[in-house]
PDB file of C-alpha atoms in Angstrom:
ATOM      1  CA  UNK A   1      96.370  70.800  77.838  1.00 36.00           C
ATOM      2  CA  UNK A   2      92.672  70.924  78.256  1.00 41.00           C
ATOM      3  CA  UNK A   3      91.508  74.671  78.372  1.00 46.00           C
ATOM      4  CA  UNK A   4      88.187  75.068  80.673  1.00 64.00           C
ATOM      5  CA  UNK A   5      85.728  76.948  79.735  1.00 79.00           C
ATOM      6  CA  UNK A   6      83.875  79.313  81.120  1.00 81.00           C
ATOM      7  CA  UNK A   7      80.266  79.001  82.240  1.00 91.00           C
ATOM      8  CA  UNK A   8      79.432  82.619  83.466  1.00 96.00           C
ATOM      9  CA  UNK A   9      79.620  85.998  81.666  1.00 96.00           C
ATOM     10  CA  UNK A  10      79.791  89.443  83.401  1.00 97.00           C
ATOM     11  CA  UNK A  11      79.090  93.051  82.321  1.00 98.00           C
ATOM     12  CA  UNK A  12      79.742  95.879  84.396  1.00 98.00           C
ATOM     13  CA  UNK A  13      76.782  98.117  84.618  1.00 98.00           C
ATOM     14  CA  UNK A  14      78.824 101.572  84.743  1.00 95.00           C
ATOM     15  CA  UNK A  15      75.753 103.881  85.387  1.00 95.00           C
ATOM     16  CA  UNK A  16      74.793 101.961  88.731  1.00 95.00           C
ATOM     17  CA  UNK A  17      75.721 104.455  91.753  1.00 94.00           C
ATOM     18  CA  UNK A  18      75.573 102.930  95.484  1.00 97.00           C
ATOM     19  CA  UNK A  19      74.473 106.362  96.947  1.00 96.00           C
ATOM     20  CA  UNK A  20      75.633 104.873 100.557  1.00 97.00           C
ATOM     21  CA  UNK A  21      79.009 105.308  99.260  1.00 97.00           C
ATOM     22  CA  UNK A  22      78.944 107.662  96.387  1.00 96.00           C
ATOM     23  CA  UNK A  23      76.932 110.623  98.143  1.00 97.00           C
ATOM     24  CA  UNK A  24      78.662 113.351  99.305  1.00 96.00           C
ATOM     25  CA  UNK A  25      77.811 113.064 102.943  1.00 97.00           C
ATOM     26  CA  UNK A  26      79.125 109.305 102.853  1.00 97.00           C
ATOM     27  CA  UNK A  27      81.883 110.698 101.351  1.00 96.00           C
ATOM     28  CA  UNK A  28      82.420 113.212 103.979  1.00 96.00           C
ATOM     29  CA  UNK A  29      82.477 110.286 106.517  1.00 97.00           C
ATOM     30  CA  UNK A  30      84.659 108.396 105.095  1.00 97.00           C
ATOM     31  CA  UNK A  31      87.439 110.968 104.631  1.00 96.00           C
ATOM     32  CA  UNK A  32      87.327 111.577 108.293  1.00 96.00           C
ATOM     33  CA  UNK A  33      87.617 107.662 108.735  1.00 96.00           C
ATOM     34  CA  UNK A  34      90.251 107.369 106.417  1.00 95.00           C
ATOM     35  CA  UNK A  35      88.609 105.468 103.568  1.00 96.00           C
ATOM     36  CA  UNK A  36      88.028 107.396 100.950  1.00 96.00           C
ATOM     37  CA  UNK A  37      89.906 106.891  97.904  1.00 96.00           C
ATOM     38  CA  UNK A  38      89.929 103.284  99.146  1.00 96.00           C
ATOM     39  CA  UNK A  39      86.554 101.912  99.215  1.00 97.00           C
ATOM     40  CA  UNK A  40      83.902 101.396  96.956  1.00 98.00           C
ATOM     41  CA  UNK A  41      80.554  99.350  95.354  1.00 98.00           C
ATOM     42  CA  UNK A  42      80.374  98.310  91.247  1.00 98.00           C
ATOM     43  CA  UNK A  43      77.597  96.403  90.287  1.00 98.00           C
ATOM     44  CA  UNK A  44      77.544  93.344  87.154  1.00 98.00           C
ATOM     45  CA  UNK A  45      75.142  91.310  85.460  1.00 98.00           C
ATOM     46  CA  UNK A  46      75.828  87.723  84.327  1.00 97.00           C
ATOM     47  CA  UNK A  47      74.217  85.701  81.901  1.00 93.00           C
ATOM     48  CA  UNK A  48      73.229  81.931  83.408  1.00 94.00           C
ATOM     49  CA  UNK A  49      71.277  80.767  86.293  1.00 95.00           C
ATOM     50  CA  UNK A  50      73.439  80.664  89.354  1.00 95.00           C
ATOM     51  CA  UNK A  51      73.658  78.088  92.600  1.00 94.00           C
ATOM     52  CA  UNK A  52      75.339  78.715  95.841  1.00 93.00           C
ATOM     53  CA  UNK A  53      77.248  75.165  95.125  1.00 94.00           C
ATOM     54  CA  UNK A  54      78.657  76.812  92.225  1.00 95.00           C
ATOM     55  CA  UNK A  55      80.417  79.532  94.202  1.00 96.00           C
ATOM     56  CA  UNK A  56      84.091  78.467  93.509  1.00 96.00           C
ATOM     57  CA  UNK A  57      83.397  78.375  89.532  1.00 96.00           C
ATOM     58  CA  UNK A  58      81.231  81.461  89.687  1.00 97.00           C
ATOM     59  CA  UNK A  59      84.021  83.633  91.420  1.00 97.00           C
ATOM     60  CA  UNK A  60      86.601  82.065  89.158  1.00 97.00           C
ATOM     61  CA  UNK A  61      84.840  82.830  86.055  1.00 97.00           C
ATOM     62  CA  UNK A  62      84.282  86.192  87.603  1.00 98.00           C
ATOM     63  CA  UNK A  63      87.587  86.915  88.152  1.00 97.00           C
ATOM     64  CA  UNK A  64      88.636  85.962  84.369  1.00 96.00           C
ATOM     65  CA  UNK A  65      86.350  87.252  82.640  1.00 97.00           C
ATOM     66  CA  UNK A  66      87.772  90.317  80.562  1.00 96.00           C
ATOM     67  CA  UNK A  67      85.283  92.383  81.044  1.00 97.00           C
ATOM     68  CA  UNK A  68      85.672  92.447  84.564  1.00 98.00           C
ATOM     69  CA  UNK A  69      89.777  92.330  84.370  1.00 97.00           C
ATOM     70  CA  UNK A  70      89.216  95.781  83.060  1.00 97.00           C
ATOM     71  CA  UNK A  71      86.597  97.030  85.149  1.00 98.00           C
ATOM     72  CA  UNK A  72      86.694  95.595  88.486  1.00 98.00           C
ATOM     73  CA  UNK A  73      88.459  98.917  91.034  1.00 98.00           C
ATOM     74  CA  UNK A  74      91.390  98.362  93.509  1.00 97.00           C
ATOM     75  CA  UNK A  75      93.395 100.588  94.998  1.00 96.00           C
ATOM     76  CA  UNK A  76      96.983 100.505  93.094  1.00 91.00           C
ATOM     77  CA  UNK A  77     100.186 100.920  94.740  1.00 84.00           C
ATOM     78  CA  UNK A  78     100.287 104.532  94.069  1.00 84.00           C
ATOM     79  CA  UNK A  79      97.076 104.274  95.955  1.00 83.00           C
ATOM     80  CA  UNK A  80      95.064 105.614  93.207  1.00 91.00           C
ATOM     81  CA  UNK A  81      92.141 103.616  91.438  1.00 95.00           C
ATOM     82  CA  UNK A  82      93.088 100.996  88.959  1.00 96.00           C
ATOM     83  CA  UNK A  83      91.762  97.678  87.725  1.00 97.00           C
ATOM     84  CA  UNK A  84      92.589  94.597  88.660  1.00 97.00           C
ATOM     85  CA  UNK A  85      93.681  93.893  85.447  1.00 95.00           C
ATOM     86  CA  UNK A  86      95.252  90.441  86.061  1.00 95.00           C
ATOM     87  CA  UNK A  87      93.585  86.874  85.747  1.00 95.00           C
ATOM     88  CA  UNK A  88      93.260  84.849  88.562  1.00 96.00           C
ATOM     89  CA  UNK A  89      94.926  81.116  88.920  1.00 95.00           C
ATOM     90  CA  UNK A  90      93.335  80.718  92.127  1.00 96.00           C
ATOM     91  CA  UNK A  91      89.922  81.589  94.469  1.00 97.00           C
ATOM     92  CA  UNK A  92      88.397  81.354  97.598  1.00 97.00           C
ATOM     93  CA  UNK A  93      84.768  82.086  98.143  1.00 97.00           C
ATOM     94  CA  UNK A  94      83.497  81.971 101.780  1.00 97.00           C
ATOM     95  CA  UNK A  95      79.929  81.958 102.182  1.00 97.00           C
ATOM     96  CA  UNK A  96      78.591  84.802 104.375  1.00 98.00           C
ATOM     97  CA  UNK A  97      75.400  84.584 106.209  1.00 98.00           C
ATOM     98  CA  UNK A  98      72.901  87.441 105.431  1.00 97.00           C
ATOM     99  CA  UNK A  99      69.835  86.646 107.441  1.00 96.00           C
ATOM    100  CA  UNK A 100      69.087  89.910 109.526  1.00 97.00           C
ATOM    101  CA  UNK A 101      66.581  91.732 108.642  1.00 96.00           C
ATOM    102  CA  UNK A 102      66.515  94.870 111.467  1.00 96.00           C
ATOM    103  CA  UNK A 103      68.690  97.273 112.864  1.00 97.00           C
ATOM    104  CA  UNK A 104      67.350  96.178 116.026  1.00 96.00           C
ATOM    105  CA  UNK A 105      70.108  93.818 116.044  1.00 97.00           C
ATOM    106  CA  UNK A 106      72.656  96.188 117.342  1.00 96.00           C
ATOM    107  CA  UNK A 107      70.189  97.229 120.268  1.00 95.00           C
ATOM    108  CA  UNK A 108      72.232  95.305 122.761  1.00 93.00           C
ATOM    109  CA  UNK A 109      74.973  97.375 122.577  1.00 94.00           C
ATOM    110  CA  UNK A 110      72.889 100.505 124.032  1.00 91.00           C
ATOM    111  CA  UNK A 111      71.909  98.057 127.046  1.00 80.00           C
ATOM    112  CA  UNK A 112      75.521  96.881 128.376  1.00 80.00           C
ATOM    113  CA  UNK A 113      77.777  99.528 128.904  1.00 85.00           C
ATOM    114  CA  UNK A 114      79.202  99.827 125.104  1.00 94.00           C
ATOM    115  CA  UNK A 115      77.297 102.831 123.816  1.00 96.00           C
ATOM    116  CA  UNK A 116      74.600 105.365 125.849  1.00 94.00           C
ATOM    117  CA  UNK A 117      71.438 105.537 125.542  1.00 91.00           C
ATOM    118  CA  UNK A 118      72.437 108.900 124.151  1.00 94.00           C
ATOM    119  CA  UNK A 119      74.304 107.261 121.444  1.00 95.00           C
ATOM    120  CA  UNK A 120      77.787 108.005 123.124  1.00 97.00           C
ATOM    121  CA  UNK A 121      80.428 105.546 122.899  1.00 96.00           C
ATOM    122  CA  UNK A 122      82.179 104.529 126.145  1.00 94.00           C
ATOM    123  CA  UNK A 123      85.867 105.062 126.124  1.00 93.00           C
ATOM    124  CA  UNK A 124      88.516 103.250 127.570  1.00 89.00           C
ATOM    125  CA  UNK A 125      92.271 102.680 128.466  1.00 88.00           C
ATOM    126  CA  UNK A 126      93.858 102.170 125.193  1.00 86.00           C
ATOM    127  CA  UNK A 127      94.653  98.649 124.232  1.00 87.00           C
ATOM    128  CA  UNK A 128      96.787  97.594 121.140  1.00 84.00           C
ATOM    129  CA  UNK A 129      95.005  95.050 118.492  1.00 84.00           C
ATOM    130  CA  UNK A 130      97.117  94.415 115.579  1.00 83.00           C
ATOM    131  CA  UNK A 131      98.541  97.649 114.246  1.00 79.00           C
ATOM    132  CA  UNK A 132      95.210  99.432 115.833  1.00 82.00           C
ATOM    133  CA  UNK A 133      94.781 101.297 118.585  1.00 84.00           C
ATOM    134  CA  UNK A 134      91.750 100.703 120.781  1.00 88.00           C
ATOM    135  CA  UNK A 135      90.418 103.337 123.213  1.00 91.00           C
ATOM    136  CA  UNK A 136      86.763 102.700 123.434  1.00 94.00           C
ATOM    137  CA  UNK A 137      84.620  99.752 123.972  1.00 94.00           C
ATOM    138  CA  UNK A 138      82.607  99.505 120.934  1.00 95.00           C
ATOM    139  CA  UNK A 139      85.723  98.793 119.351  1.00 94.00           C
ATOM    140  CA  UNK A 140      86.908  96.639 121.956  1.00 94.00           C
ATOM    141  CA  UNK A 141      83.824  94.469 121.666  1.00 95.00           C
ATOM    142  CA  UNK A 142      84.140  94.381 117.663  1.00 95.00           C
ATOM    143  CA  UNK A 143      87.755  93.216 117.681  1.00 94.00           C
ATOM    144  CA  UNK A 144      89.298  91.855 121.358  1.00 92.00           C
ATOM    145  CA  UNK A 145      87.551  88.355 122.126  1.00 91.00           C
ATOM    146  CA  UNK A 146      88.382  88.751 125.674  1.00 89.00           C
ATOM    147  CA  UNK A 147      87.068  91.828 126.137  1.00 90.00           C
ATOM    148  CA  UNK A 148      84.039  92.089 128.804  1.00 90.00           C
ATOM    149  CA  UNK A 149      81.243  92.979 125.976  1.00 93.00           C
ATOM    150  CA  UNK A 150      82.644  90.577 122.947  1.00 94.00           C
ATOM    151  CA  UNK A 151      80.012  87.691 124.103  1.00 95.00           C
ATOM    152  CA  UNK A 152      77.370  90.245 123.211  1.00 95.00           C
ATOM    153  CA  UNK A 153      77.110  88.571 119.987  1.00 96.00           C
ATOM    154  CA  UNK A 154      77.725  85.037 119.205  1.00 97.00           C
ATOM    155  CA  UNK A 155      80.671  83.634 116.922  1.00 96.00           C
ATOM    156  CA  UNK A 156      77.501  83.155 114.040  1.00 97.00           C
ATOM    157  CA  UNK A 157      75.919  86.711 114.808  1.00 98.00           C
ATOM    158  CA  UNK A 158      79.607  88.304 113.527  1.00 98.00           C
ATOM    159  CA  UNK A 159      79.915  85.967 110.283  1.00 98.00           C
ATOM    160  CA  UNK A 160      76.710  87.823 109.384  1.00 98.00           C
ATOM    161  CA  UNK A 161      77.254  90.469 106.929  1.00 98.00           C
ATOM    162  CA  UNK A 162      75.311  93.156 108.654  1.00 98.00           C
ATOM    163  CA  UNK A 163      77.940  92.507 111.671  1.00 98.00           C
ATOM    164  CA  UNK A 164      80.915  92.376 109.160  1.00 98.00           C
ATOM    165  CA  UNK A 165      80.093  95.972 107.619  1.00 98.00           C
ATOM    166  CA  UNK A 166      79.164  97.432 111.200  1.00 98.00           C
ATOM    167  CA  UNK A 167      82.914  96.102 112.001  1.00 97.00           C
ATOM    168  CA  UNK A 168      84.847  97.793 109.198  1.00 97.00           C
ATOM    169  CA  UNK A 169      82.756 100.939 109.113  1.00 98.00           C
ATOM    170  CA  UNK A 170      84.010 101.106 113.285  1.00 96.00           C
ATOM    171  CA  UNK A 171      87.516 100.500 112.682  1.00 95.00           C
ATOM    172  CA  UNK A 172      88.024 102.562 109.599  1.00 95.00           C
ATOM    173  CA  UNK A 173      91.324 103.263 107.262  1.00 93.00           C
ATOM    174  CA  UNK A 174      94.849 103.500 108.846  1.00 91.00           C
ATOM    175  CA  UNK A 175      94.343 107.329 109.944  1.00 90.00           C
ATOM    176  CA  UNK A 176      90.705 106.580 111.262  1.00 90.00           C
ATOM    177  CA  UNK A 177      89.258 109.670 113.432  1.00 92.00           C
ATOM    178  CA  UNK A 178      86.996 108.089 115.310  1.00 93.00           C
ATOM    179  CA  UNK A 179      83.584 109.242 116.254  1.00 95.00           C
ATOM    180  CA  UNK A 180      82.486 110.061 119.586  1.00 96.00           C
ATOM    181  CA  UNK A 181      78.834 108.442 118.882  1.00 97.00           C
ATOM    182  CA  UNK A 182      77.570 105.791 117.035  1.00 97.00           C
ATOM    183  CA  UNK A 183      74.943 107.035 115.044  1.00 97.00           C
ATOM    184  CA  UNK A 184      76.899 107.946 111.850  1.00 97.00           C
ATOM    185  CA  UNK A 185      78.186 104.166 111.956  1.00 98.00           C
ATOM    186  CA  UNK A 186      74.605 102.953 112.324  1.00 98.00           C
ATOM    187  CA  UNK A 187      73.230 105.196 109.640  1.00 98.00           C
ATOM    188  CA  UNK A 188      75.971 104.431 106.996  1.00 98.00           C
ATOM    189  CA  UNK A 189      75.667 100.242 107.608  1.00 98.00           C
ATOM    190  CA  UNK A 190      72.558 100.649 107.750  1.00 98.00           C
ATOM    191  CA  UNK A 191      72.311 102.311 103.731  1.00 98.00           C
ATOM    192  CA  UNK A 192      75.425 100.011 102.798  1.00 98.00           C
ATOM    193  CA  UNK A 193      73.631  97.090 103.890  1.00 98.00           C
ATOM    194  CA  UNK A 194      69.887  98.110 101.963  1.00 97.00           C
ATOM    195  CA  UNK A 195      72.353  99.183  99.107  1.00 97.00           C
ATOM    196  CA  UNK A 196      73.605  95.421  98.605  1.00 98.00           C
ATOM    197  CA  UNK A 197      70.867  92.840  99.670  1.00 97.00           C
ATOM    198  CA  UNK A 198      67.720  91.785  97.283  1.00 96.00           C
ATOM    199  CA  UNK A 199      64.724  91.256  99.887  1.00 95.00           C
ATOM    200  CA  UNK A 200      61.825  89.580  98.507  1.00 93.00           C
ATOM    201  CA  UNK A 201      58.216  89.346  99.957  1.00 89.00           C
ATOM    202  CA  UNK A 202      56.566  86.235 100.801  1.00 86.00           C
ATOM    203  CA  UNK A 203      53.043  85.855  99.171  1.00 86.00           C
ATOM    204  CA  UNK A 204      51.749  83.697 101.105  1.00 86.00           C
ATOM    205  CA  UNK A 205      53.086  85.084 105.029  1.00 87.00           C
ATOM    206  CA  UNK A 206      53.928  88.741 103.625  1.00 85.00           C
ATOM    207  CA  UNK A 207      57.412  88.273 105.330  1.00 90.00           C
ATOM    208  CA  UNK A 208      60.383  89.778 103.699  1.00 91.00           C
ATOM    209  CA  UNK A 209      63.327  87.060 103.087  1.00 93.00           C
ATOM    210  CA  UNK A 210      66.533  88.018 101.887  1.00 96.00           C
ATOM    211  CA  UNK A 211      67.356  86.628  98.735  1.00 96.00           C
ATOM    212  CA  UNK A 212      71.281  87.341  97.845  1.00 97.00           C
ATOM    213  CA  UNK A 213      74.054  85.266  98.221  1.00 98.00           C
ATOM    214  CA  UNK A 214      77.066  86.731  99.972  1.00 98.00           C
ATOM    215  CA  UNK A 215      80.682  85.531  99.860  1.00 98.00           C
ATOM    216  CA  UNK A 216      83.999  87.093 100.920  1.00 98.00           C
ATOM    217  CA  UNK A 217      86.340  86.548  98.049  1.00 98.00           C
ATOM    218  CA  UNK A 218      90.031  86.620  97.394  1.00 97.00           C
ATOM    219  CA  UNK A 219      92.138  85.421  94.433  1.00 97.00           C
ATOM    220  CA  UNK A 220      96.004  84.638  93.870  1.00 96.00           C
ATOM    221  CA  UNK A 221      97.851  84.677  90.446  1.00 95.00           C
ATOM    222  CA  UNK A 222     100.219  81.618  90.855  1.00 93.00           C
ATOM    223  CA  UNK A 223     101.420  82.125  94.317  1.00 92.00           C
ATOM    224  CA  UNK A 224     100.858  85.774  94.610  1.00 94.00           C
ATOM    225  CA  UNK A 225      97.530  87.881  96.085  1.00 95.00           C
ATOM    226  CA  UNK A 226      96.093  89.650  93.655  1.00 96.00           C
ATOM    227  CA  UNK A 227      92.842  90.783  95.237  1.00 97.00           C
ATOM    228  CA  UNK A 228      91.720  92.359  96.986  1.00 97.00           C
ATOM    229  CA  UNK A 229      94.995  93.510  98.016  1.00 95.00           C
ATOM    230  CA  UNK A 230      98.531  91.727  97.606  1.00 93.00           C
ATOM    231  CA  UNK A 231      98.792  91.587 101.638  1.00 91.00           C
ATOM    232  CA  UNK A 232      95.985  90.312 103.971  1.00 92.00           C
ATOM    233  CA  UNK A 233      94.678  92.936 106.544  1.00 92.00           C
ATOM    234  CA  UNK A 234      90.981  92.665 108.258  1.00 92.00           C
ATOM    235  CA  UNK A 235      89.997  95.870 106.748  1.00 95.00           C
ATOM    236  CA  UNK A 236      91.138  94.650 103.346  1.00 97.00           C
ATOM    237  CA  UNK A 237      88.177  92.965 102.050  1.00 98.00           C
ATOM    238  CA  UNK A 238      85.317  91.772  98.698  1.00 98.00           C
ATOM    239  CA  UNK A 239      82.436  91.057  99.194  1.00 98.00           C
ATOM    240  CA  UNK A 240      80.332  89.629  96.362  1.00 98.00           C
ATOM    241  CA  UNK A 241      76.522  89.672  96.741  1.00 98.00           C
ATOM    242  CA  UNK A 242      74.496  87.804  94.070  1.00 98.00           C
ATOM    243  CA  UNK A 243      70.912  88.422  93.154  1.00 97.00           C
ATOM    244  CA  UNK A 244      70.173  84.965  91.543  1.00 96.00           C
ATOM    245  CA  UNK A 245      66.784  86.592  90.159  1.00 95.00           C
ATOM    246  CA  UNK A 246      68.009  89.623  88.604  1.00 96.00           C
ATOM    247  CA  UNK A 247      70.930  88.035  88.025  1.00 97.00           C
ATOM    248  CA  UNK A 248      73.253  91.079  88.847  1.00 98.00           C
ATOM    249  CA  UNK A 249      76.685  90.986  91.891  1.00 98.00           C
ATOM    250  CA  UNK A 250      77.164  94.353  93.574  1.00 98.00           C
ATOM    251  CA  UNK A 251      80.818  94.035  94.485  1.00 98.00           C
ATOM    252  CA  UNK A 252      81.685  95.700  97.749  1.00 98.00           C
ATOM    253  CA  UNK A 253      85.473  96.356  97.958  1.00 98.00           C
ATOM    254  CA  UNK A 254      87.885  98.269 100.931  1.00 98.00           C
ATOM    255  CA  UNK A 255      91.461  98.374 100.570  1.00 96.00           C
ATOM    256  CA  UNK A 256      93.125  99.364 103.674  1.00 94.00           C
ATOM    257  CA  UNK A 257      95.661 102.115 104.266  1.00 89.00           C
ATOM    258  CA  UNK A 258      95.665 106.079 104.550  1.00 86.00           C
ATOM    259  CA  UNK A 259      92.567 107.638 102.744  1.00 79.00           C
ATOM    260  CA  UNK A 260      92.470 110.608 100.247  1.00 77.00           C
ATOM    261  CA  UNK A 261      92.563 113.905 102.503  1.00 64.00           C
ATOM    262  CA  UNK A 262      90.523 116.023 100.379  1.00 55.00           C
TER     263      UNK A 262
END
């Protein structure tokens, strides 16, 4: 039996902190919205130049690697922290599109009935998505495709990963308190977001152009899901974002369910 080898190495670079996650006011907010305990960033270096086309080998040697096997945080079934710990058989790497380059991109919300202009969220009749209960229209528009407001962005502007952190920082852990404006979402995608992507300046037109590669990424051992949970949920998620330069992946991981309380 032919044993492959592996083209990519990883090391996990321990003293990186993400302080959109690790500070204590992020921290704050995401007890309230039931995800701490239950989300966080790591960030790796690897050792070869890397192409989008090899995505599928890259995540696969990624999720092999031992280094990472003992490294790499999910949330356990005790739901404490452990590491993933097992190797996996199989991937899948989506690409995700990471293009935008201003907040300004949620200013349509403020301009068609989903949020005030004083930052207040409209509320609604409650409406059942899923296992979650939906009682405003921000979260209406983010998760209901028939909802009056969800043609406010276009099938490509939500594959974008500004739009896909927006979403799960909205809809929160299983015991979500909601907020009653959207600022705090805005502020913590907003750091999230500049946490993760590698922007790089044009010499020539001075314009900034984002340089990572982003793919949502799950992996199975045999026929079992091993990560990033062992059951699929749209607030279970990895994304992997790839500096190709400085060669380095910030891994941005949320396992859904109730969050720490204290």
């Amino acid at each position: 039996m032919e044993v492959k080898t592996r083209k990519f190495s990883f090391q996990h670079l321990n003293s990186k902190k993400f302080s959109s996650i690790d500070s204590k006011e992020s921290q704050e907010s995401f007890l309230k919205w039931s995800m701490k305990g239950r989300i966080c960033a790591q960030m790796y270096s690897f050792d070869q130049s890397f192409q989008a086309y090899e995505k599928d080998s890259f995540v696969m040697d990624f999720l092999t690697d031992p280094n990472v096997l003992h490294t790499l945080k999910v949330v356990s079934s005790d739901c404490g922290w452990s590491t993933l710990g097992v190797k996996a058989t199989s991937v899948k790497a989506e690409i995700v599109p990471c293009t935008v380059l201003s907040m300004s991109f949620f200013d349509r919300i403020h301009n068609d009935g989903v949020v005030r202009e004083s930052g207040a969220i409209q509320k609604c009749f409650d409406e059942f998505y899923e296992d979650m209960v939906v009682s405003d229209e921000l979260r209406k528009m983010l998760l209901i495709d028939d909802s009056d407001h969800y043609c406010l962005y276009s099938n490509t502007e939500r594959e974008e990963l500004l739009f896909c952190i927006f979403k799960h920082i909205c809809i929160g852990g299983k015991l979500c308190q909601y907020e009653d404006n959207v600022d705090p979402y805005l502020d913590i995608t907003k750091n999230i977001y500049k946490d993760l992507i590698s922007v790089q300046k044009n010499p020539e037109t001075k314009e900034l152009n984002i340089i990572s590669h982003v793919f949502k990424i799950s992996a199975k051992h045999e026929h079992s899901q091993i990560y990033p949970t062992d059951t699929d949920h749209e607030q279970s998620f990895a994304y992997l974002v790839v500096d190709p330069f400085k060669r380095h992946i910030s891994v941005f991981y949320h396992s859904y369910g109730n969050g720490v309380f204290e």
